[in-house]
């Protein structure tokens, strides 16, 4: 039984795709298939149901997968023991929530690479916080930094810490919103420029509107923060943005915080990671510290924008 075959099988189940697993492991799809077939021959069982597309693990395949994960974790522990005195190196898979990623990505990568020359960080951005946390849970990412509404916690299967706090604000074209106070009813007819479904901010707004039987009309549906705020600055609806990120926007002078008295949401910035980081612990901690410093700097320049 080969470790490479075990890794291939676990990767296919995790990625729900032969092609994605091949890409993750740097192999061809036929090579992944051969490795799984080799493991099946050694065990004498069929691990994947090839009548489904994509192939799904059989009942015994699911049980084998859990044991294979345990085997790989033990192997990782052994490797960490041997390399305990060596500096971190190799791949580091990180997730950075949309918005913060646009601001902090380049600085974070430069900091990590200059601190550990042998480290190869890869950062995924442009996804909702929930999607990033799910990828950490599936071990597709080593760590992620996400926004969560105040009071929400990261999944119990993960570990982490809160990096900072701020508030989510409604923004509109400055010339259109000059009063000292508005309601959701005032805002509803103007429509919204928001992240797609899966975004916690969007979900919170949708619930608040539904509670008052107000329509939820989305004019622009995209993860691109600049595109959202540009649309808002041109009068195409309203947006939602963490206050510190508004301070960084190129459109800040054309935008105003809309003081909505019946929609106020405090949010926290969280670092989340799996329970066994090994030699990746220091780089993940530095990842969190670097983003926290950038966030704190942005927050220090944000209060003057609030209405």
PDB file of N, CA, C and O in Angstrom, residues 30-64:
ATOM      1  N   UNK A  30      -5.383  10.665 -15.580  1.00  0.00           N
ATOM      2  CA  UNK A  30      -5.126   9.217 -15.653  1.00  0.00           C
ATOM      3  C   UNK A  30      -4.232   8.723 -14.515  1.00  0.00           C
ATOM      4  O   UNK A  30      -4.411   7.602 -14.022  1.00  0.00           O
ATOM      5  N   UNK A  31      -3.262   9.554 -14.094  1.00  0.00           N
ATOM      6  CA  UNK A  31      -2.380   9.137 -12.997  1.00  0.00           C
ATOM      7  C   UNK A  31      -3.158   9.012 -11.692  1.00  0.00           C
ATOM      8  O   UNK A  31      -2.938   8.076 -10.906  1.00  0.00           O
ATOM      9  N   UNK A  32      -4.084   9.943 -11.453  1.00  0.00           N
ATOM     10  CA  UNK A  32      -4.938   9.864 -10.266  1.00  0.00           C
ATOM     11  C   UNK A  32      -5.777   8.583 -10.311  1.00  0.00           C
ATOM     12  O   UNK A  32      -5.911   7.859  -9.311  1.00  0.00           O
ATOM     13  N   UNK A  33      -6.350   8.308 -11.474  1.00  0.00           N
ATOM     14  CA  UNK A  33      -7.185   7.106 -11.633  1.00  0.00           C
ATOM     15  C   UNK A  33      -6.387   5.849 -11.339  1.00  0.00           C
ATOM     16  O   UNK A  33      -6.867   4.938 -10.649  1.00  0.00           O
ATOM     17  N   UNK A  34      -5.144   5.774 -11.851  1.00  0.00           N
ATOM     18  CA  UNK A  34      -4.302   4.587 -11.630  1.00  0.00           C
ATOM     19  C   UNK A  34      -3.998   4.409 -10.150  1.00  0.00           C
ATOM     20  O   UNK A  34      -3.980   3.278  -9.637  1.00  0.00           O
ATOM     21  N   UNK A  35      -3.772   5.515  -9.441  1.00  0.00           N
ATOM     22  CA  UNK A  35      -3.446   5.408  -8.020  1.00  0.00           C
ATOM     23  C   UNK A  35      -4.642   4.881  -7.211  1.00  0.00           C
ATOM     24  O   UNK A  35      -4.470   4.074  -6.300  1.00  0.00           O
ATOM     25  N   UNK A  36      -5.814   5.349  -7.563  1.00  0.00           N
ATOM     26  CA  UNK A  36      -6.999   4.870  -6.851  1.00  0.00           C
ATOM     27  C   UNK A  36      -7.248   3.393  -7.162  1.00  0.00           C
ATOM     28  O   UNK A  36      -7.585   2.592  -6.273  1.00  0.00           O
ATOM     29  N   UNK A  37      -7.076   3.018  -8.423  1.00  0.00           N
ATOM     30  CA  UNK A  37      -7.228   1.610  -8.795  1.00  0.00           C
ATOM     31  C   UNK A  37      -6.222   0.732  -8.065  1.00  0.00           C
ATOM     32  O   UNK A  37      -6.546  -0.380  -7.637  1.00  0.00           O
ATOM     33  N   UNK A  38      -5.018   1.252  -7.890  1.00  0.00           N
ATOM     34  CA  UNK A  38      -3.989   0.502  -7.161  1.00  0.00           C
ATOM     35  C   UNK A  38      -4.404   0.283  -5.716  1.00  0.00           C
ATOM     36  O   UNK A  38      -4.244  -0.821  -5.166  1.00  0.00           O
ATOM     37  N   UNK A  39      -4.956   1.318  -5.086  1.00  0.00           N
ATOM     38  CA  UNK A  39      -5.406   1.189  -3.699  1.00  0.00           C
ATOM     39  C   UNK A  39      -6.574   0.208  -3.601  1.00  0.00           C
ATOM     40  O   UNK A  39      -6.641  -0.594  -2.653  1.00  0.00           O
ATOM     41  N   UNK A  40      -7.475   0.267  -4.567  1.00  0.00           N
ATOM     42  CA  UNK A  40      -8.607  -0.666  -4.571  1.00  0.00           C
ATOM     43  C   UNK A  40      -8.128  -2.115  -4.706  1.00  0.00           C
ATOM     44  O   UNK A  40      -8.659  -3.016  -4.051  1.00  0.00           O
ATOM     45  N   UNK A  41      -7.117  -2.328  -5.538  1.00  0.00           N
ATOM     46  CA  UNK A  41      -6.588  -3.684  -5.714  1.00  0.00           C
ATOM     47  C   UNK A  41      -5.963  -4.208  -4.432  1.00  0.00           C
ATOM     48  O   UNK A  41      -6.148  -5.368  -4.056  1.00  0.00           O
ATOM     49  N   UNK A  42      -5.218  -3.342  -3.734  1.00  0.00           N
ATOM     50  CA  UNK A  42      -4.574  -3.766  -2.492  1.00  0.00           C
ATOM     51  C   UNK A  42      -5.618  -4.095  -1.424  1.00  0.00           C
ATOM     52  O   UNK A  42      -5.494  -5.085  -0.689  1.00  0.00           O
ATOM     53  N   UNK A  43      -6.680  -3.260  -1.340  1.00  0.00           N
ATOM     54  CA  UNK A  43      -7.701  -3.453  -0.308  1.00  0.00           C
ATOM     55  C   UNK A  43      -8.752  -4.488  -0.702  1.00  0.00           C
ATOM     56  O   UNK A  43      -9.461  -5.025   0.157  1.00  0.00           O
ATOM     57  N   UNK A  44      -8.885  -4.728  -2.001  1.00  0.00           N
ATOM     58  CA  UNK A  44      -9.871  -5.702  -2.467  1.00  0.00           C
ATOM     59  C   UNK A  44     -11.296  -5.211  -2.409  1.00  0.00           C
ATOM     60  O   UNK A  44     -12.240  -6.005  -2.306  1.00  0.00           O
ATOM     61  N   UNK A  45     -11.483  -3.883  -2.462  1.00  0.00           N
ATOM     62  CA  UNK A  45     -12.829  -3.305  -2.442  1.00  0.00           C
ATOM     63  C   UNK A  45     -12.917  -2.182  -3.472  1.00  0.00           C
ATOM     64  O   UNK A  45     -11.898  -1.652  -3.926  1.00  0.00           O
ATOM     65  N   UNK A  46     -14.156  -1.836  -3.837  1.00  0.00           N
ATOM     66  CA  UNK A  46     -14.383  -0.712  -4.747  1.00  0.00           C
ATOM     67  C   UNK A  46     -14.622   0.534  -3.914  1.00  0.00           C
ATOM     68  O   UNK A  46     -15.581   0.592  -3.137  1.00  0.00           O
ATOM     69  N   UNK A  47     -13.761   1.536  -4.056  1.00  0.00           N
ATOM     70  CA  UNK A  47     -13.824   2.738  -3.226  1.00  0.00           C
ATOM     71  C   UNK A  47     -14.698   3.830  -3.827  1.00  0.00           C
ATOM     72  O   UNK A  47     -15.238   4.657  -3.094  1.00  0.00           O
ATOM     73  N   UNK A  48     -14.827   3.849  -5.160  1.00  0.00           N
ATOM     74  CA  UNK A  48     -15.616   4.875  -5.835  1.00  0.00           C
ATOM     75  C   UNK A  48     -16.720   4.237  -6.662  1.00  0.00           C
ATOM     76  O   UNK A  48     -16.518   3.199  -7.306  1.00  0.00           O
ATOM     77  N   UNK A  49     -17.888   4.858  -6.636  1.00  0.00           N
ATOM     78  CA  UNK A  49     -19.003   4.449  -7.489  1.00  0.00           C
ATOM     79  C   UNK A  49     -18.858   5.180  -8.811  1.00  0.00           C
ATOM     80  O   UNK A  49     -19.154   6.370  -8.918  1.00  0.00           O
ATOM     81  N   UNK A  50     -18.393   4.477  -9.815  1.00  0.00           N
ATOM     82  CA  UNK A  50     -18.103   5.103 -11.109  1.00  0.00           C
ATOM     83  C   UNK A  50     -19.333   5.236 -11.988  1.00  0.00           C
ATOM     84  O   UNK A  50     -19.235   5.681 -13.133  1.00  0.00           O
ATOM     85  N   UNK A  51     -20.501   4.873 -11.471  1.00  0.00           N
ATOM     86  CA  UNK A  51     -21.750   5.066 -12.211  1.00  0.00           C
ATOM     87  C   UNK A  51     -22.314   6.464 -11.989  1.00  0.00           C
ATOM     88  O   UNK A  51     -23.290   6.856 -12.625  1.00  0.00           O
ATOM     89  N   UNK A  52     -21.712   7.216 -11.056  1.00  0.00           N
ATOM     90  CA  UNK A  52     -22.140   8.590 -10.799  1.00  0.00           C
ATOM     91  C   UNK A  52     -21.127   9.557 -11.393  1.00  0.00           C
ATOM     92  O   UNK A  52     -19.951   9.224 -11.556  1.00  0.00           O
ATOM     93  N   UNK A  53     -21.592  10.735 -11.719  1.00  0.00           N
ATOM     94  CA  UNK A  53     -20.704  11.782 -12.242  1.00  0.00           C
ATOM     95  C   UNK A  53     -20.894  13.044 -11.424  1.00  0.00           C
ATOM     96  O   UNK A  53     -21.997  13.607 -11.410  1.00  0.00           O
ATOM     97  N   UNK A  54     -19.832  13.495 -10.726  1.00  0.00           N
ATOM     98  CA  UNK A  54     -18.526  12.838 -10.605  1.00  0.00           C
ATOM     99  C   UNK A  54     -18.622  11.595  -9.731  1.00  0.00           C
ATOM    100  O   UNK A  54     -19.597  11.428  -8.995  1.00  0.00           O
ATOM    101  N   UNK A  55     -17.619  10.694  -9.813  1.00  0.00           N
ATOM    102  CA  UNK A  55     -17.645   9.481  -8.996  1.00  0.00           C
ATOM    103  C   UNK A  55     -17.723   9.817  -7.508  1.00  0.00           C
ATOM    104  O   UNK A  55     -17.021  10.697  -7.022  1.00  0.00           O
ATOM    105  N   UNK A  56     -18.605   9.125  -6.794  1.00  0.00           N
ATOM    106  CA  UNK A  56     -18.760   9.330  -5.356  1.00  0.00           C
ATOM    107  C   UNK A  56     -18.213   8.121  -4.594  1.00  0.00           C
ATOM    108  O   UNK A  56     -18.229   7.006  -5.118  1.00  0.00           O
ATOM    109  N   UNK A  57     -17.738   8.323  -3.378  1.00  0.00           N
ATOM    110  CA  UNK A  57     -17.242   7.187  -2.606  1.00  0.00           C
ATOM    111  C   UNK A  57     -18.375   6.221  -2.271  1.00  0.00           C
ATOM    112  O   UNK A  57     -19.506   6.632  -1.992  1.00  0.00           O
ATOM    113  N   UNK A  58     -18.065   4.934  -2.330  1.00  0.00           N
ATOM    114  CA  UNK A  58     -19.014   3.921  -1.895  1.00  0.00           C
ATOM    115  C   UNK A  58     -19.131   3.970  -0.379  1.00  0.00           C
ATOM    116  O   UNK A  58     -18.410   4.721   0.292  1.00  0.00           O
ATOM    117  N   UNK A  59     -20.024   3.164   0.170  1.00  0.00           N
ATOM    118  CA  UNK A  59     -20.184   3.141   1.629  1.00  0.00           C
ATOM    119  C   UNK A  59     -18.885   2.737   2.310  1.00  0.00           C
ATOM    120  O   UNK A  59     -18.454   3.373   3.278  1.00  0.00           O
ATOM    121  N   UNK A  60     -18.230   1.684   1.786  1.00  0.00           N
ATOM    122  CA  UNK A  60     -16.947   1.285   2.372  1.00  0.00           C
ATOM    123  C   UNK A  60     -15.887   2.330   2.057  1.00  0.00           C
ATOM    124  O   UNK A  60     -14.957   2.562   2.837  1.00  0.00           O
ATOM    125  N   UNK A  61     -16.044   3.019   0.907  1.00  0.00           N
ATOM    126  CA  UNK A  61     -15.098   4.063   0.545  1.00  0.00           C
ATOM    127  C   UNK A  61     -15.082   5.200   1.546  1.00  0.00           C
ATOM    128  O   UNK A  61     -14.029   5.755   1.867  1.00  0.00           O
ATOM    129  N   UNK A  62     -16.265   5.566   2.061  1.00  0.00           N
ATOM    130  CA  UNK A  62     -16.342   6.625   3.066  1.00  0.00           C
ATOM    131  C   UNK A  62     -15.618   6.212   4.349  1.00  0.00           C
ATOM    132  O   UNK A  62     -14.917   7.019   4.965  1.00  0.00           O
ATOM    133  N   UNK A  63     -15.779   4.964   4.742  1.00  0.00           N
ATOM    134  CA  UNK A  63     -15.110   4.485   5.950  1.00  0.00           C
ATOM    135  C   UNK A  63     -13.605   4.416   5.746  1.00  0.00           C
ATOM    136  O   UNK A  63     -12.821   4.788   6.630  1.00  0.00           O
ATOM    137  N   UNK A  64     -13.211   3.959   4.555  1.00  0.00           N
ATOM    138  CA  UNK A  64     -11.772   3.898   4.241  1.00  0.00           C
ATOM    139  C   UNK A  64     -11.180   5.299   4.212  1.00  0.00           C
ATOM    140  O   UNK A  64     -10.056   5.523   4.675  1.00  0.00           O
TER     141      UNK A  64
END
